[in-house]
mmCIF file of C-alpha atoms in Angstrom:
data_model
loop_
_atom_site.group_PDB
_atom_site.id
_atom_site.type_symbol
_atom_site.label_atom_id
_atom_site.label_comp_id
_atom_site.label_asym_id
_atom_site.label_seq_id
_atom_site.Cartn_x
_atom_site.Cartn_y
_atom_site.Cartn_z
ATOM 1 C CA MET G 1 13.593 -2.990 20.118
ATOM 2 C CA SER G 2 10.680 -1.044 21.504
ATOM 3 C CA THR G 3 7.485 -1.201 19.498
ATOM 4 C CA LEU G 4 6.932 2.532 19.333
ATOM 5 C CA SER G 5 9.125 5.570 19.879
ATOM 6 C CA SER G 6 8.040 8.620 21.840
ATOM 7 C CA GLN G 7 4.451 9.025 20.725
ATOM 8 C CA SER G 8 4.400 12.697 21.615
ATOM 9 C CA LEU G 9 7.229 13.540 19.199
ATOM 10 C CA LEU G 10 5.885 11.274 16.459
ATOM 11 C CA PHE G 11 2.429 12.834 16.697
ATOM 12 C CA SER G 12 3.934 16.319 16.800
ATOM 13 C CA LEU G 13 5.890 15.663 13.583
ATOM 14 C CA LEU G 14 2.836 14.174 11.889
ATOM 15 C CA ASP G 15 0.864 17.278 12.840
ATOM 16 C CA LYS G 16 3.635 19.516 11.450
ATOM 17 C CA ASN G 17 3.517 17.562 8.197
ATOM 18 C CA ARG G 18 0.142 19.197 7.526
ATOM 19 C CA GLU G 19 2.111 22.268 6.461
ATOM 20 C CA PHE G 20 3.109 20.352 3.325
ATOM 21 C CA ALA G 21 1.244 19.448 0.155
ATOM 22 C CA LEU G 22 -0.190 16.006 -0.590
ATOM 23 C CA ALA G 23 2.310 15.767 -3.426
ATOM 24 C CA ALA G 24 5.986 16.330 -2.772
ATOM 25 C CA ARG G 25 8.818 15.964 -5.245
ATOM 26 C CA GLY G 26 6.978 12.732 -5.988
ATOM 27 C CA THR G 27 4.548 11.756 -3.202
ATOM 28 C CA ASN G 28 4.736 12.976 0.376
ATOM 29 C CA HIS G 29 5.986 9.772 1.997
ATOM 30 C CA CYS G 30 7.172 11.554 5.127
ATOM 31 C CA PRO G 31 4.275 10.605 7.477
ATOM 32 C CA MET G 32 4.293 6.962 6.358
ATOM 33 C CA ALA G 33 8.050 6.627 6.806
ATOM 34 C CA LEU G 34 7.947 8.345 10.211
ATOM 35 C CA SER G 35 5.250 5.928 11.365
ATOM 36 C CA ALA G 36 7.230 2.911 10.136
ATOM 37 C CA LEU G 37 10.402 4.184 11.805
ATOM 38 C CA ALA G 38 8.570 4.656 15.082
ATOM 39 C CA LYS G 39 7.060 1.159 14.937
ATOM 40 C CA MET G 40 10.555 -0.271 14.391
ATOM 41 C CA GLY G 41 11.817 1.507 17.502
ATOM 42 C CA ALA G 42 13.439 4.677 16.157
ATOM 43 C CA SER G 43 14.742 7.120 18.736
ATOM 44 C CA ASP G 44 13.374 10.637 18.969
ATOM 45 C CA GLN G 45 16.561 11.905 17.348
ATOM 46 C CA GLN G 46 16.187 9.498 14.435
ATOM 47 C CA LEU G 47 12.600 10.612 13.892
ATOM 48 C CA GLN G 48 13.594 14.263 14.031
ATOM 49 C CA ASN G 49 16.528 13.704 11.668
ATOM 50 C CA PHE G 50 14.334 11.996 9.096
ATOM 51 C CA TYR G 51 11.661 14.687 9.328
ATOM 52 C CA ASP G 52 14.243 17.463 8.922
ATOM 53 C CA PHE G 53 15.808 15.720 5.916
ATOM 54 C CA TRP G 54 12.505 15.053 4.184
ATOM 55 C CA SER G 55 10.935 18.431 4.864
ATOM 56 C CA GLN G 56 13.979 20.242 3.491
ATOM 57 C CA LYS G 57 14.661 18.025 0.477
ATOM 58 C CA PHE G 58 11.309 16.743 -0.799
ATOM 59 C CA CYS G 59 8.272 18.390 0.775
ATOM 60 C CA LEU G 60 6.344 21.200 -0.913
ATOM 61 C CA PRO G 61 4.243 23.850 0.844
ATOM 62 C CA ARG G 62 0.507 23.176 0.950
ATOM 63 C CA ASP G 63 -1.999 25.066 -1.125
ATOM 64 C CA GLN G 64 -4.829 27.017 0.388
ATOM 65 C CA ASN G 65 -8.191 25.482 -0.501
ATOM 66 C CA ARG G 66 -11.620 24.852 0.913
ATOM 67 C CA CYS G 67 -14.239 22.157 1.072
ATOM 68 C CA HIS G 68 -17.804 22.645 2.246
ATOM 69 C CA GLY G 69 -18.917 20.584 5.227
ATOM 70 C CA GLY G 70 -21.598 17.946 5.173
ATOM 71 C CA ILE G 71 -21.940 14.675 3.320
ATOM 72 C CA GLN G 72 -22.505 16.345 -0.048
ATOM 73 C CA GLY G 73 -19.389 18.412 0.507
ATOM 74 C CA TRP G 74 -16.923 15.559 0.706
ATOM 75 C CA LYS G 75 -18.614 13.583 -2.054
ATOM 76 C CA ALA G 76 -18.284 16.599 -4.322
ATOM 77 C CA SER G 77 -14.527 16.446 -3.721
ATOM 78 C CA LEU G 78 -14.104 13.053 -5.383
ATOM 79 C CA GLY G 79 -11.178 13.404 -7.769
ATOM 80 C CA ARG G 80 -10.362 16.959 -6.646
ATOM 81 C CA ARG G 81 -6.784 16.763 -5.357
ATOM 82 C CA GLU G 82 -6.853 20.455 -4.496
ATOM 83 C CA ASP G 83 -9.374 19.660 -1.733
ATOM 84 C CA PHE G 84 -7.000 17.337 0.155
ATOM 85 C CA HIS G 85 -6.211 19.554 3.158
ATOM 86 C CA ALA G 86 -9.777 20.726 3.601
ATOM 87 C CA LEU G 87 -10.987 17.142 3.396
ATOM 88 C CA GLN G 88 -8.399 16.066 5.958
ATOM 89 C CA ALA G 89 -9.594 18.763 8.344
ATOM 90 C CA TYR G 90 -13.243 17.842 7.728
ATOM 91 C CA PHE G 91 -12.684 14.115 8.298
ATOM 92 C CA GLN G 92 -10.637 14.751 11.432
ATOM 93 C CA THR G 93 -13.442 16.843 12.892
ATOM 94 C CA GLU G 94 -15.901 14.073 12.063
ATOM 95 C CA ILE G 95 -13.615 11.500 13.700
ATOM 96 C CA GLU G 96 -13.318 13.601 16.863
ATOM 97 C CA VAL G 97 -17.105 13.814 17.093
ATOM 98 C CA ARG G 98 -18.147 10.367 15.846
ATOM 99 C CA SER G 99 -15.105 7.983 16.114
ATOM 100 C CA VAL G 100 -12.642 6.525 13.636
ATOM 101 C CA GLN G 101 -14.767 3.426 13.033
ATOM 102 C CA LYS G 102 -17.950 5.283 12.103
ATOM 103 C CA VAL G 103 -16.265 7.742 9.747
ATOM 104 C CA LEU G 104 -14.128 5.040 8.142
ATOM 105 C CA ILE G 105 -17.150 2.849 7.437
ATOM 106 C CA ASP G 106 -19.325 5.735 6.230
ATOM 107 C CA VAL G 107 -16.725 6.993 3.760
ATOM 108 C CA LEU G 108 -15.579 3.625 2.405
ATOM 109 C CA ASP G 109 -19.156 2.373 2.073
ATOM 110 C CA ALA G 110 -20.284 5.547 0.322
ATOM 111 C CA CYS G 111 -17.609 5.930 -2.349
ATOM 112 C CA ALA G 112 -15.811 3.531 -4.645
ATOM 113 C CA PHE G 113 -12.934 1.913 -2.787
ATOM 114 C CA ALA G 114 -9.968 2.574 -5.055
ATOM 115 C CA PRO G 115 -6.800 1.000 -3.615
ATOM 116 C CA ALA G 116 -4.786 1.949 -6.728
ATOM 117 C CA THR G 117 -5.156 5.606 -5.701
ATOM 118 C CA GLY G 118 -1.765 7.270 -5.493
ATOM 119 C CA ALA G 119 -0.048 4.019 -6.530
ATOM 120 C CA PHE G 120 -1.447 2.343 -3.365
ATOM 121 C CA HIS G 121 -0.112 5.187 -1.174
ATOM 122 C CA ALA G 122 -3.557 6.418 -0.091
ATOM 123 C CA LEU G 123 -4.357 2.985 1.350
ATOM 124 C CA ILE G 124 -0.869 2.678 2.844
ATOM 125 C CA ARG G 125 -1.113 6.085 4.514
ATOM 126 C CA LEU G 126 -4.535 5.194 5.904
ATOM 127 C CA SER G 127 -3.185 1.912 7.273
ATOM 128 C CA PHE G 128 -0.326 3.612 9.114
ATOM 129 C CA GLY G 129 -2.737 6.126 10.613
ATOM 130 C CA LEU G 130 -4.885 3.256 11.862
ATOM 131 C CA GLU G 131 -1.882 1.335 13.214
ATOM 132 C CA ILE G 132 -0.458 4.170 15.267
ATOM 133 C CA GLY G 133 -3.821 5.654 16.251
ATOM 134 C CA HIS G 134 -3.248 9.140 14.838
ATOM 135 C CA LYS G 135 -6.620 10.637 13.917
ATOM 136 C CA GLY G 136 -5.100 13.238 11.617
ATOM 137 C CA GLU G 137 -3.357 10.544 9.571
ATOM 138 C CA VAL G 138 -6.514 8.423 9.395
ATOM 139 C CA ALA G 139 -8.242 11.541 8.112
ATOM 140 C CA ALA G 140 -5.379 12.126 5.663
ATOM 141 C CA GLY G 141 -5.634 8.596 4.292
ATOM 142 C CA LEU G 142 -9.379 8.939 3.786
ATOM 143 C CA ALA G 143 -8.936 12.372 2.192
ATOM 144 C CA PHE G 144 -6.278 10.956 -0.158
ATOM 145 C CA LEU G 145 -8.595 8.105 -1.195
ATOM 146 C CA VAL G 146 -11.389 10.571 -1.934
ATOM 147 C CA CYS G 147 -9.610 13.481 -3.578
ATOM 148 C CA ALA G 148 -7.351 11.369 -5.815
ATOM 149 C CA ASN G 149 -9.867 8.526 -6.246
ATOM 150 C CA LEU G 150 -8.453 6.264 -8.968
ATOM 151 C CA VAL G 151 -11.139 3.782 -9.937
ATOM 152 C CA LEU G 152 -10.014 1.156 -12.432
ATOM 153 C CA ALA G 153 -13.194 0.955 -14.474
ATOM 154 C CA GLN G 154 -13.939 -1.029 -17.593
ATOM 155 C CA PRO G 155 -13.859 1.207 -20.689
ATOM 156 C CA GLU G 156 -16.955 -0.581 -21.998
ATOM 157 C CA VAL G 157 -18.880 -3.783 -21.415
ATOM 158 C CA VAL G 158 -16.394 -6.554 -22.075
ATOM 159 C CA PRO G 159 -17.894 -10.021 -22.551
ATOM 160 C CA PRO G 160 -15.920 -12.702 -20.723
ATOM 161 C CA LYS G 161 -14.353 -15.566 -22.587
ATOM 162 C CA SER G 162 -16.500 -18.682 -22.522
ATOM 163 C CA GLY G 163 -16.494 -20.563 -19.233
ATOM 164 C CA LEU G 164 -15.020 -19.706 -15.869
ATOM 165 C CA LEU G 165 -11.654 -21.204 -15.011
ATOM 166 C CA ASN G 166 -11.190 -23.268 -11.864
ATOM 167 C CA THR G 167 -8.142 -21.380 -10.612
ATOM 168 C CA GLN G 168 -8.103 -20.618 -6.919
ATOM 169 C CA SER G 169 -4.447 -19.719 -6.364
ATOM 170 C CA VAL G 170 -3.031 -16.296 -7.129
ATOM 171 C CA ALA G 171 -0.039 -17.898 -8.867
ATOM 172 C CA GLN G 172 -2.344 -19.829 -11.231
ATOM 173 C CA ARG G 173 -4.314 -16.699 -12.038
ATOM 174 C CA PHE G 174 -1.163 -14.698 -12.640
ATOM 175 C CA SER G 175 0.004 -17.383 -15.070
ATOM 176 C CA LEU G 176 -3.068 -16.569 -17.184
ATOM 177 C CA PHE G 177 -2.145 -12.897 -17.225
ATOM 178 C CA HIS G 178 1.426 -13.871 -18.090
ATOM 179 C CA ARG G 179 0.255 -15.746 -21.193
ATOM 180 C CA GLN G 180 -1.719 -12.742 -22.366
ATOM 181 C CA PHE G 181 0.701 -9.915 -21.507
ATOM 182 C CA LYS G 182 4.251 -11.323 -21.450
ATOM 183 C CA ASP G 183 5.159 -9.416 -24.616
ATOM 184 C CA VAL G 184 3.112 -6.288 -23.855
ATOM 185 C CA SER G 185 4.517 -3.087 -22.358
ATOM 186 C CA PHE G 186 2.609 -0.193 -20.850
ATOM 187 C CA ASP G 187 4.766 2.881 -21.289
ATOM 188 C CA ALA G 188 3.945 5.828 -19.056
ATOM 189 C CA ASP G 189 5.824 8.087 -16.667
ATOM 190 C CA SER G 190 4.165 6.943 -13.428
ATOM 191 C CA ILE G 191 2.707 3.886 -11.737
ATOM 192 C CA THR G 192 -0.798 5.339 -11.752
ATOM 193 C CA ALA G 193 -0.607 6.189 -15.452
ATOM 194 C CA ARG G 194 0.449 2.624 -16.254
ATOM 195 C CA LEU G 195 -2.388 1.259 -14.140
ATOM 196 C CA GLN G 196 -4.823 3.381 -16.114
ATOM 197 C CA LEU G 197 -3.418 2.050 -19.394
ATOM 198 C CA VAL G 198 -3.976 -1.508 -18.166
ATOM 199 C CA ALA G 199 -7.542 -0.630 -17.165
ATOM 200 C CA ASN G 200 -8.173 0.571 -20.740
ATOM 201 C CA ASP G 201 -7.200 -2.820 -22.188
ATOM 202 C CA PRO G 202 -10.224 -5.082 -22.927
ATOM 203 C CA ILE G 203 -8.029 -8.208 -22.843
ATOM 204 C CA PHE G 204 -7.172 -7.406 -19.239
ATOM 205 C CA TRP G 205 -10.845 -7.321 -18.337
ATOM 206 C CA GLN G 206 -11.654 -10.488 -20.268
ATOM 207 C CA THR G 207 -8.883 -12.357 -18.469
ATOM 208 C CA HIS G 208 -9.810 -10.939 -15.077
ATOM 209 C CA THR G 209 -13.509 -11.755 -15.502
ATOM 210 C CA GLN G 210 -12.812 -15.292 -16.699
ATOM 211 C CA MET G 211 -11.195 -16.175 -13.381
ATOM 212 C CA GLY G 212 -14.359 -15.855 -11.324
ATOM 213 C CA GLU G 213 -14.398 -15.373 -7.563
ATOM 214 C CA PHE G 214 -12.185 -16.788 -4.833
ATOM 215 C CA ASP G 215 -13.674 -19.321 -2.423
ATOM 216 C CA ASN G 216 -11.733 -18.088 0.616
ATOM 217 C CA THR G 217 -10.846 -14.415 0.788
ATOM 218 C CA GLN G 218 -8.580 -14.732 3.844
ATOM 219 C CA SER G 219 -6.372 -17.355 2.228
ATOM 220 C CA MET G 220 -6.464 -15.193 -0.899
ATOM 221 C CA ILE G 221 -4.857 -12.308 1.023
ATOM 222 C CA ASP G 222 -2.128 -14.596 2.343
ATOM 223 C CA ASP G 223 -1.619 -15.919 -1.190
ATOM 224 C CA MET G 224 -1.315 -12.392 -2.606
ATOM 225 C CA ALA G 225 1.267 -11.546 0.027
ATOM 226 C CA VAL G 226 3.423 -14.567 -0.827
ATOM 227 C CA VAL G 227 3.199 -14.006 -4.583
ATOM 228 C CA ALA G 228 4.043 -10.321 -4.191
ATOM 229 C CA ILE G 229 7.157 -10.917 -2.091
ATOM 230 C CA ARG G 230 8.340 -13.700 -4.418
ATOM 231 C CA LEU G 231 7.916 -11.370 -7.382
ATOM 232 C CA TYR G 232 9.866 -8.658 -5.580
ATOM 233 C CA ILE G 233 12.735 -11.072 -4.899
ATOM 234 C CA GLN G 234 12.710 -12.007 -8.604
ATOM 235 C CA THR G 235 12.440 -8.536 -10.076
ATOM 236 C CA LYS G 236 13.286 -5.898 -7.449
ATOM 237 C CA ASN G 237 10.634 -3.935 -9.332
ATOM 238 C CA PHE G 238 9.435 -0.636 -7.852
ATOM 239 C CA THR G 239 5.764 -1.264 -8.669
ATOM 240 C CA VAL G 240 5.969 -4.772 -7.207
ATOM 241 C CA LEU G 241 7.373 -3.218 -4.017
ATOM 242 C CA HIS G 242 4.088 -1.328 -3.734
ATOM 243 C CA MET G 243 2.166 -4.579 -4.239
ATOM 244 C CA VAL G 244 4.007 -5.953 -1.185
ATOM 245 C CA THR G 245 3.311 -2.938 1.029
ATOM 246 C CA GLY G 246 -0.210 -2.619 -0.383
ATOM 247 C CA VAL G 247 -1.238 -6.117 0.741
ATOM 248 C CA ALA G 248 0.064 -5.379 4.235
ATOM 249 C CA ALA G 249 -1.966 -2.162 4.271
ATOM 250 C CA LEU G 250 -5.070 -4.084 3.200
ATOM 251 C CA ARG G 251 -4.650 -6.405 6.216
ATOM 252 C CA VAL G 252 -4.485 -3.445 8.583
ATOM 253 C CA LEU G 253 -7.624 -1.879 7.119
ATOM 254 C CA LEU G 254 -9.661 -5.099 7.315
ATOM 255 C CA ASN G 255 -8.489 -5.828 10.868
ATOM 256 C CA SER G 256 -9.264 -2.265 11.953
ATOM 257 C CA ALA G 257 -12.806 -2.215 10.567
ATOM 258 C CA PRO G 258 -14.293 -5.737 10.590
ATOM 259 C CA THR G 259 -17.795 -4.409 9.885
ATOM 260 C CA LEU G 260 -16.758 -2.986 6.510
ATOM 261 C CA ASN G 261 -18.073 -4.683 3.390
ATOM 262 C CA GLN G 262 -14.921 -6.765 3.290
ATOM 263 C CA THR G 263 -15.840 -8.712 0.156
ATOM 264 C CA ARG G 264 -16.141 -5.486 -1.830
ATOM 265 C CA ILE G 265 -12.895 -4.143 -0.349
ATOM 266 C CA ILE G 266 -10.955 -7.317 -1.167
ATOM 267 C CA GLU G 267 -12.376 -7.592 -4.693
ATOM 268 C CA SER G 268 -11.385 -3.984 -5.396
ATOM 269 C CA PHE G 269 -7.888 -4.628 -4.087
ATOM 270 C CA TRP G 270 -7.549 -7.816 -6.152
ATOM 271 C CA LEU G 271 -8.390 -5.836 -9.295
ATOM 272 C CA ALA G 272 -5.729 -3.217 -8.492
ATOM 273 C CA PHE G 273 -3.243 -5.963 -7.577
ATOM 274 C CA CYS G 274 -3.786 -7.668 -10.956
ATOM 275 C CA ALA G 275 -3.475 -4.372 -12.822
ATOM 276 C CA ALA G 276 -0.193 -3.627 -11.051
ATOM 277 C CA TYR G 277 1.168 -7.047 -12.038
ATOM 278 C CA VAL G 278 0.166 -6.612 -15.680
ATOM 279 C CA SER G 279 1.553 -3.051 -15.743
ATOM 280 C CA VAL G 280 5.090 -4.387 -15.177
ATOM 281 C CA GLY G 281 4.843 -6.929 -17.998
ATOM 282 C CA ALA G 282 3.262 -9.829 -16.081
ATOM 283 C CA PRO G 283 6.589 -11.608 -15.442
ATOM 284 C CA ALA G 284 6.431 -15.374 -15.027
ATOM 285 C CA LEU G 285 6.495 -16.405 -11.383
ATOM 286 C CA LEU G 286 9.510 -18.679 -11.173
ATOM 287 C CA GLU G 287 9.219 -22.067 -9.558
ATOM 288 C CA ASP G 288 9.940 -21.950 -5.849
ATOM 289 C CA GLU G 289 13.107 -24.006 -5.610
ATOM 290 C CA GLY G 290 13.912 -23.019 -2.072
ATOM 291 C CA VAL G 291 15.112 -19.783 -0.617
ATOM 292 C CA THR G 292 18.829 -19.221 -0.749
ATOM 293 C CA GLY G 293 20.979 -17.050 1.453
ATOM 294 C CA VAL G 294 18.728 -17.328 4.517
ATOM 295 C CA SER G 295 19.931 -18.966 7.706
ATOM 296 C CA GLU G 296 17.901 -21.907 8.953
ATOM 297 C CA HIS G 297 18.963 -21.161 12.521
ATOM 298 C CA LYS G 298 16.500 -19.010 14.435
ATOM 299 C CA SER G 299 19.182 -17.088 16.325
ATOM 300 C CA GLU G 300 21.032 -16.203 13.130
ATOM 301 C CA GLY G 301 17.763 -15.173 11.487
ATOM 302 C CA GLU G 302 16.967 -12.852 14.394
ATOM 303 C CA SER G 303 20.472 -11.400 14.187
ATOM 304 C CA ALA G 304 19.993 -10.715 10.481
ATOM 305 C CA TRP G 305 16.691 -8.959 11.161
ATOM 306 C CA GLN G 306 18.332 -6.749 13.757
ATOM 307 C CA GLN G 307 20.933 -5.725 11.184
ATOM 308 C CA TYR G 308 18.294 -4.907 8.558
ATOM 309 C CA LEU G 309 16.209 -2.957 11.060
ATOM 310 C CA GLU G 310 19.267 -0.906 12.019
ATOM 311 C CA LEU G 311 19.920 -0.166 8.341
ATOM 312 C CA ALA G 312 16.323 1.005 7.952
ATOM 313 C CA LEU G 313 16.481 3.160 11.072
ATOM 314 C CA HIS G 314 19.477 5.030 9.635
ATOM 315 C CA SER G 315 18.089 5.224 6.093
ATOM 316 C CA LYS G 316 16.731 8.352 4.448
ATOM 317 C CA ASP G 317 15.012 6.287 1.717
ATOM 318 C CA ASP G 318 11.314 6.101 2.565
ATOM 319 C CA HIS G 319 10.745 2.993 0.435
ATOM 320 C CA VAL G 320 13.586 1.138 2.149
ATOM 321 C CA ILE G 321 12.028 2.079 5.487
ATOM 322 C CA LYS G 322 8.494 1.033 4.572
ATOM 323 C CA LEU G 323 9.473 -2.216 2.854
ATOM 324 C CA THR G 324 11.700 -3.203 5.775
ATOM 325 C CA TYR G 325 8.883 -2.541 8.227
ATOM 326 C CA THR G 326 6.367 -4.474 6.124
ATOM 327 C CA CYS G 327 8.650 -7.495 5.709
ATOM 328 C CA TRP G 328 9.497 -7.465 9.408
ATOM 329 C CA VAL G 329 5.818 -7.477 10.408
ATOM 330 C CA GLU G 330 4.792 -10.063 7.811
ATOM 331 C CA ASN G 331 7.647 -12.331 8.864
ATOM 332 C CA ARG G 332 6.698 -12.083 12.545
ATOM 333 C CA GLN G 333 3.142 -13.121 11.684
ATOM 334 C CA ARG G 334 3.838 -15.892 9.165
ATOM 335 C CA ARG G 335 7.516 -16.868 9.591
ATOM 336 C CA LEU G 336 8.214 -17.245 5.874
ATOM 337 C CA PRO G 337 11.842 -17.071 4.688
ATOM 338 C CA TYR G 338 10.923 -14.900 1.696
ATOM 339 C CA TYR G 339 10.902 -11.760 3.802
ATOM 340 C CA LEU G 340 14.473 -12.129 4.969
ATOM 341 C CA GLN G 341 15.583 -12.869 1.413
ATOM 342 C CA ALA G 342 13.743 -9.746 0.254
ATOM 343 C CA MET G 343 15.858 -7.757 2.702
ATOM 344 C CA ALA G 344 19.010 -9.218 1.158
ATOM 345 C CA VAL G 345 17.730 -8.201 -2.289
ATOM 346 C CA LEU G 346 16.785 -4.733 -1.057
ATOM 347 C CA HIS G 347 20.255 -4.139 0.353
ATOM 348 C CA GLY G 348 22.096 -5.733 -2.567
ATOM 349 C CA GLN G 349 23.469 -8.681 -0.638
#
């Protein structure tokens, strides 16, 4: 398959998407799904068909709003979702004048990096904009992070339990959360609301603080990716799906802006990642007893991927499209059998 469909049509559809609100009947996933489809080799007709379907069924018209220019202007829009379109326009103008790198670094260094924003969708949208090189979508991702900024902050000073634990793997750390929260439920009507409930729990903060820092942040990202996909295979949980796509988006951001304060970015993501895990009941990570249902023959594995990519290219489900793309990319980079098994789970096989 080609790596990218007709860029002119893709960019045209992404530009047209600015007619719609940040929120749809849910979240406006249209630009993210279009970008994923294009990266998987969708034809122009497939892109157009998806855009027509989504714009007619889910998208809502944008509101008219304004945001003053200048650095104080965008900072004043923190948490003001109604400023999204004005912020997007402002950031795009800044990008045209100063470059993606400079604006990205200025914004993410100046405000709290909140990867939980929009149930990880702000980060995911930013990552797709960076991947395909669409300045308007980079601006949209930054605007989303600012105007819906969801910082998971401690409700008060929470003293850690005595002594730091020598746990360097994500699986070991999640086992600590499992012990604390296996019988706890966080009932709310959205992912973000459940994340906020977790952030209000002092036991969450005590457990998180007790773990200390990771020695190697790059291996930590790989570890998070493996744990997330294993959890998805176990649970087929919708929030866990966003943990999978969120880690992939984090990789794109860090690779696109190596001069960012990467330690701060990764630590913020780790906090959101932990909160997402706890929000779904901190299920025990089952022992890895081998991956079933996945061919050991390379040719058969490639054939299976082609089938799953074709299913995604004809899908109207944005989460199927984005998860398929993420698993495909992660598998190409790390060649782990979990990603092919996740496709079997996704498609009920």
